[in-house]
PDB file of C-alpha atoms in Angstrom:
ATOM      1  CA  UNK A   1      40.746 -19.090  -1.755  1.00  0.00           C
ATOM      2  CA  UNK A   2      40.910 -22.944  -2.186  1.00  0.00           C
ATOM      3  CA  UNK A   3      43.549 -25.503  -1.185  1.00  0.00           C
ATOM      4  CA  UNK A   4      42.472 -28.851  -2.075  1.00  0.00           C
ATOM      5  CA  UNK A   5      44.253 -32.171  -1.700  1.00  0.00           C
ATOM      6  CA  UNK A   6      44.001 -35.569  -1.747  1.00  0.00           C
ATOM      7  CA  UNK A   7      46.363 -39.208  -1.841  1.00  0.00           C
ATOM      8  CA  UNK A   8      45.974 -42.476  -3.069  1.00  0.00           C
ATOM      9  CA  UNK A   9      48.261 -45.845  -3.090  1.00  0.00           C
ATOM     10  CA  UNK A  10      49.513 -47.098  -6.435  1.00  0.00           C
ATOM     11  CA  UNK A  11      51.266 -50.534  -6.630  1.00  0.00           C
ATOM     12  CA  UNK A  12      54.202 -49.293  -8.860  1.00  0.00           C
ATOM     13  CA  UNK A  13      57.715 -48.582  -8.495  1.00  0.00           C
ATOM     14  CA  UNK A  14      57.814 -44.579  -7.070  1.00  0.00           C
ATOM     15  CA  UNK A  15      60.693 -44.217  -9.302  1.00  0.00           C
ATOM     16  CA  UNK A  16      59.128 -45.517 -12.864  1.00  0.00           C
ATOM     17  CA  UNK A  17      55.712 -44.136 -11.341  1.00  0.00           C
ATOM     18  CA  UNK A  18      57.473 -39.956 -10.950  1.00  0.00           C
ATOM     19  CA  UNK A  19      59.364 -40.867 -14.271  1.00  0.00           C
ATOM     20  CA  UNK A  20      55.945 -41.048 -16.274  1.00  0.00           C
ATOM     21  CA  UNK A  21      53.920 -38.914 -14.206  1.00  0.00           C
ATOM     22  CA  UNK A  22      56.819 -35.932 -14.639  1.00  0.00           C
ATOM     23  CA  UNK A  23      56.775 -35.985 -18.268  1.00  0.00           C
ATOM     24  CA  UNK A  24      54.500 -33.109 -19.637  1.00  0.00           C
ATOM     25  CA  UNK A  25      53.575 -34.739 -22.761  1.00  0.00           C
ATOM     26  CA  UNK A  26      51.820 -37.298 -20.076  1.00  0.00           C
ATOM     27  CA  UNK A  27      49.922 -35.159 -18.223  1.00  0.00           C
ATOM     28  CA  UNK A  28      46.404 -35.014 -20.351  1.00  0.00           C
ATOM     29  CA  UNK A  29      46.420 -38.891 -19.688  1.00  0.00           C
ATOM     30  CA  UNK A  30      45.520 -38.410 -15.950  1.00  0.00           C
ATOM     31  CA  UNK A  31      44.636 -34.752 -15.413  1.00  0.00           C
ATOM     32  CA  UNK A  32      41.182 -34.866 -16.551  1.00  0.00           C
ATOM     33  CA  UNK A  33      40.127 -31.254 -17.771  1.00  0.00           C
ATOM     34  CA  UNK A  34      43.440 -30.501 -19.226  1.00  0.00           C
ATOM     35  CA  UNK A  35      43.236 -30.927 -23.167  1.00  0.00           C
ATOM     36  CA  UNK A  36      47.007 -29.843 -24.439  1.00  0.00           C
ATOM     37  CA  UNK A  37      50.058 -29.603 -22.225  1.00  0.00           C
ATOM     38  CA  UNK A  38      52.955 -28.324 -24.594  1.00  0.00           C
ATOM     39  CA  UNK A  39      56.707 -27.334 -22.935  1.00  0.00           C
ATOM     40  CA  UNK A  40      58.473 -24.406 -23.967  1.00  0.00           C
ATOM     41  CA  UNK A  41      61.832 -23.337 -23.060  1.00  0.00           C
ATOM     42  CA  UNK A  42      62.877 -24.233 -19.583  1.00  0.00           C
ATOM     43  CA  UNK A  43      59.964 -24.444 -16.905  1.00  0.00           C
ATOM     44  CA  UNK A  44      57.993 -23.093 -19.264  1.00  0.00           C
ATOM     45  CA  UNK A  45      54.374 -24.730 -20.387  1.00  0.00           C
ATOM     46  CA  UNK A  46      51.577 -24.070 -22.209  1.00  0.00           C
ATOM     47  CA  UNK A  47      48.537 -25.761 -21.370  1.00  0.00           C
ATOM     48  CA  UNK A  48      44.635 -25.763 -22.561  1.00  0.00           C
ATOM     49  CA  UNK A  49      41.567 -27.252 -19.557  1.00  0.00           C
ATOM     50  CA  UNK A  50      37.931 -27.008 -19.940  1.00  0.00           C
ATOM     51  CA  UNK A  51      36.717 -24.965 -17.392  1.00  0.00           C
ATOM     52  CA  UNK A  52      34.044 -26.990 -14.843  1.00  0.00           C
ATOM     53  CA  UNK A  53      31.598 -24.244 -15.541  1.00  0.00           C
ATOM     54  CA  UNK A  54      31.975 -24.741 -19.380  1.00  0.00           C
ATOM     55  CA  UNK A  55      34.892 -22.814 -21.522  1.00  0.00           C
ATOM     56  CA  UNK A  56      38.062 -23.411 -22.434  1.00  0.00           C
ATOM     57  CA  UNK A  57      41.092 -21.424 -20.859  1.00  0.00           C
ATOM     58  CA  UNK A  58      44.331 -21.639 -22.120  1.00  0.00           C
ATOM     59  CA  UNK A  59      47.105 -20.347 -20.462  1.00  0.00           C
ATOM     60  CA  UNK A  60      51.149 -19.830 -19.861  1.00  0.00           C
ATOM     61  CA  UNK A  61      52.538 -21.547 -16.571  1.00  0.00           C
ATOM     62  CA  UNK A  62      55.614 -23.143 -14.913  1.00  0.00           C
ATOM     63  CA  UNK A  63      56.376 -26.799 -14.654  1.00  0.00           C
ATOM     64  CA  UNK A  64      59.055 -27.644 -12.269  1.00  0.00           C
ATOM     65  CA  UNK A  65      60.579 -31.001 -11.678  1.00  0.00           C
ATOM     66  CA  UNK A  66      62.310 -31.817  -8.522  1.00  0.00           C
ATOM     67  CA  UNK A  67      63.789 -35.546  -9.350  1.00  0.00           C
ATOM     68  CA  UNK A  68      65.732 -35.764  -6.263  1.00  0.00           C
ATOM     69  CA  UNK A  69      62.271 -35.340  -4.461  1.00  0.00           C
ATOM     70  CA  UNK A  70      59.968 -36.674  -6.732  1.00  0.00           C
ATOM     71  CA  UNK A  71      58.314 -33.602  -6.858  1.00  0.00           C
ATOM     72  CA  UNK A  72      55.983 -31.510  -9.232  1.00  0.00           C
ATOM     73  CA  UNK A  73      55.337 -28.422  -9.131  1.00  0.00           C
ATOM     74  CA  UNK A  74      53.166 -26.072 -11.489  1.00  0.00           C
ATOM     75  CA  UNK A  75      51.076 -22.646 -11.865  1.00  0.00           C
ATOM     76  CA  UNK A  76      50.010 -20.205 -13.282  1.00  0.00           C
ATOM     77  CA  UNK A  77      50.421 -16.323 -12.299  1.00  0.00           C
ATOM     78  CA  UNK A  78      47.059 -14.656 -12.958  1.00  0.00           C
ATOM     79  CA  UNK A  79      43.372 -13.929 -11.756  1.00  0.00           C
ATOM     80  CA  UNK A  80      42.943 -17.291 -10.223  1.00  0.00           C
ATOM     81  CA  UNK A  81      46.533 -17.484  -8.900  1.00  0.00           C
ATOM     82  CA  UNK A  82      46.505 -21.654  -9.454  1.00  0.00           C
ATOM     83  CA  UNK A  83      49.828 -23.770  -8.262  1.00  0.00           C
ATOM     84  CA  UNK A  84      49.726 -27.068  -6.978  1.00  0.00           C
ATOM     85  CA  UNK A  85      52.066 -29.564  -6.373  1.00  0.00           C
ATOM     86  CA  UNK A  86      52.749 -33.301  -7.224  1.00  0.00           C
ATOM     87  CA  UNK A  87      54.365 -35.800  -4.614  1.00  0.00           C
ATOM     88  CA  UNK A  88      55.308 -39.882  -5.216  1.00  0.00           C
ATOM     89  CA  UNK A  89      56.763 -41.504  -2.078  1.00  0.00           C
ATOM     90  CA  UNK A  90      57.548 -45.074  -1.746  1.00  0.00           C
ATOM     91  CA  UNK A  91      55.414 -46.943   0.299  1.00  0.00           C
ATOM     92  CA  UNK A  92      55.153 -50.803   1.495  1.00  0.00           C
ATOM     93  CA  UNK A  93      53.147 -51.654  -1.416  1.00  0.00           C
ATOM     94  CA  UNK A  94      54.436 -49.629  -4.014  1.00  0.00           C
ATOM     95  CA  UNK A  95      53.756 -45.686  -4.035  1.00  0.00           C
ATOM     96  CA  UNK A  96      52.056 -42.735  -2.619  1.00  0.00           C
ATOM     97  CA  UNK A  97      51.192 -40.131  -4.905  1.00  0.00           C
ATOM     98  CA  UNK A  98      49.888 -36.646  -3.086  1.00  0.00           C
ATOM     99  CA  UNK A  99      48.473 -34.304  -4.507  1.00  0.00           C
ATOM    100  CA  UNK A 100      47.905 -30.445  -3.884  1.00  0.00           C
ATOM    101  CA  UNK A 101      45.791 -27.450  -5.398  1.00  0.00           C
ATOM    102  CA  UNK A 102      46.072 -24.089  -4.990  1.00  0.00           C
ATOM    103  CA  UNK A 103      43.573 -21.678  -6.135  1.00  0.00           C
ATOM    104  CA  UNK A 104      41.298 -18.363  -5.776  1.00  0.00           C
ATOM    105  CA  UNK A 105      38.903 -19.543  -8.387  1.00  0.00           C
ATOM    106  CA  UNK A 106      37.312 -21.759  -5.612  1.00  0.00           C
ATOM    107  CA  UNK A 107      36.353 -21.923  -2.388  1.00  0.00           C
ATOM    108  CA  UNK A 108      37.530 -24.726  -0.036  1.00  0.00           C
ATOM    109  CA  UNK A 109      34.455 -26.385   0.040  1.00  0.00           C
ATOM    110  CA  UNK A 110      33.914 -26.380  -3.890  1.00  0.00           C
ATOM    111  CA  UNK A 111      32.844 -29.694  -5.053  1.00  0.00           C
ATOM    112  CA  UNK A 112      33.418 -29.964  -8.393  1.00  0.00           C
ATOM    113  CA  UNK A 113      37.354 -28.877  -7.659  1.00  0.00           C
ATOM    114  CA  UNK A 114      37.647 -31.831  -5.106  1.00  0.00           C
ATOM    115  CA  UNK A 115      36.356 -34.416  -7.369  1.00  0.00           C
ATOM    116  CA  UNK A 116      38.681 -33.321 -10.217  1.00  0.00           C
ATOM    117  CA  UNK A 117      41.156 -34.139  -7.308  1.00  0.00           C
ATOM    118  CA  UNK A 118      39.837 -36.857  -7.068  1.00  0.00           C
ATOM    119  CA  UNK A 119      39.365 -37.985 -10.533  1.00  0.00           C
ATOM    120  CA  UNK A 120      43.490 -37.557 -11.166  1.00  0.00           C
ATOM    121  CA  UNK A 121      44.495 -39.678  -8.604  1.00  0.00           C
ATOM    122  CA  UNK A 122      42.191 -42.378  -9.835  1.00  0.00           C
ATOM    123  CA  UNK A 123      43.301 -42.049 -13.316  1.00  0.00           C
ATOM    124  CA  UNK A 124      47.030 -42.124 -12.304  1.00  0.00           C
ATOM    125  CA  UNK A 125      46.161 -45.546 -10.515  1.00  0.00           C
ATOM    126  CA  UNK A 126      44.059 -46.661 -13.163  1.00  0.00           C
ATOM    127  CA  UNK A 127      47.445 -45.741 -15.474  1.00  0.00           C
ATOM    128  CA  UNK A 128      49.519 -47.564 -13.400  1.00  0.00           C
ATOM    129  CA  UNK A 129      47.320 -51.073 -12.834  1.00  0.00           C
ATOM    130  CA  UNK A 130      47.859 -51.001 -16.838  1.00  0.00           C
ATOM    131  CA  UNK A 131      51.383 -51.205 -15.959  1.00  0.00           C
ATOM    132  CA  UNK A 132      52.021 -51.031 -20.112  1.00  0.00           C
ATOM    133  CA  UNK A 133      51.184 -47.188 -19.578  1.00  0.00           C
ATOM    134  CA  UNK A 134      53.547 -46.666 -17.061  1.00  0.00           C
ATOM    135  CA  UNK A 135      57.201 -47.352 -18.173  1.00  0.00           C
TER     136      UNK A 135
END
């Protein structure tokens, strides 16, 4: 079972920063394997990743959106039993975006899952430097 996580500093408002970052239609911009995000009725969501090992998995999840806490949560009930979670705090330069995985596809130690990790938080900074992206 794998729990990954990671955090990185983003000079943007936390509250225009959660805003963009809890819209679904935005989350192919900074979640690098996923390909298609689409909502459905309530929590619902629909989304399509390439797979690190090659493939494509599509699959039915949940997408919840805790404003008061800018807080996302999402998953997906299945063989790999994948959540993870979303966090923007306010810090002294701007925000603090955390970032959690849950799943039994990987081991703690797996590489490749880290670096996607990794990879989002970059691209949500890289987002927000273009502030234009962020709104």
């Amino acid at each position: 079972m794998g729990e990954f996580t990671g955090s990185i500093a983003v000079d943007w408002d936390g509250e225009a920063l959660f805003r963009y970052l809890s819209d679904v239609s935005n989350l192919t911009d900074y979640f690098p394997r996923l390909t298609s995000a689409e909502p459905g009725p309530g929590d619902e969501v629909t989304t399509t990743a390439n797979l690190p090992e090659g493939g494509v998995v599509s699959a039915d999840g949940w997408f919840r959106v805790n404003e008061d806490a800018r807080r996302i949560e999402w998953g997906a009930v299945g063989t790999n039993d994948y959540s993870g979670y979303l966090h923007v705090t306010e810090s002294q330069d701007g925000s603090l975006v955390e970032l959690h995985l849950h799943t039994t596809r990987a081991a703690d130690d797996d590489a490749d899952v880290q670096h996607d990790i990794d990879e989002t938080l970059r691209n949500i900074k890289r987002l927000a430097q273009h502030r234009g992206a962020v709104s």
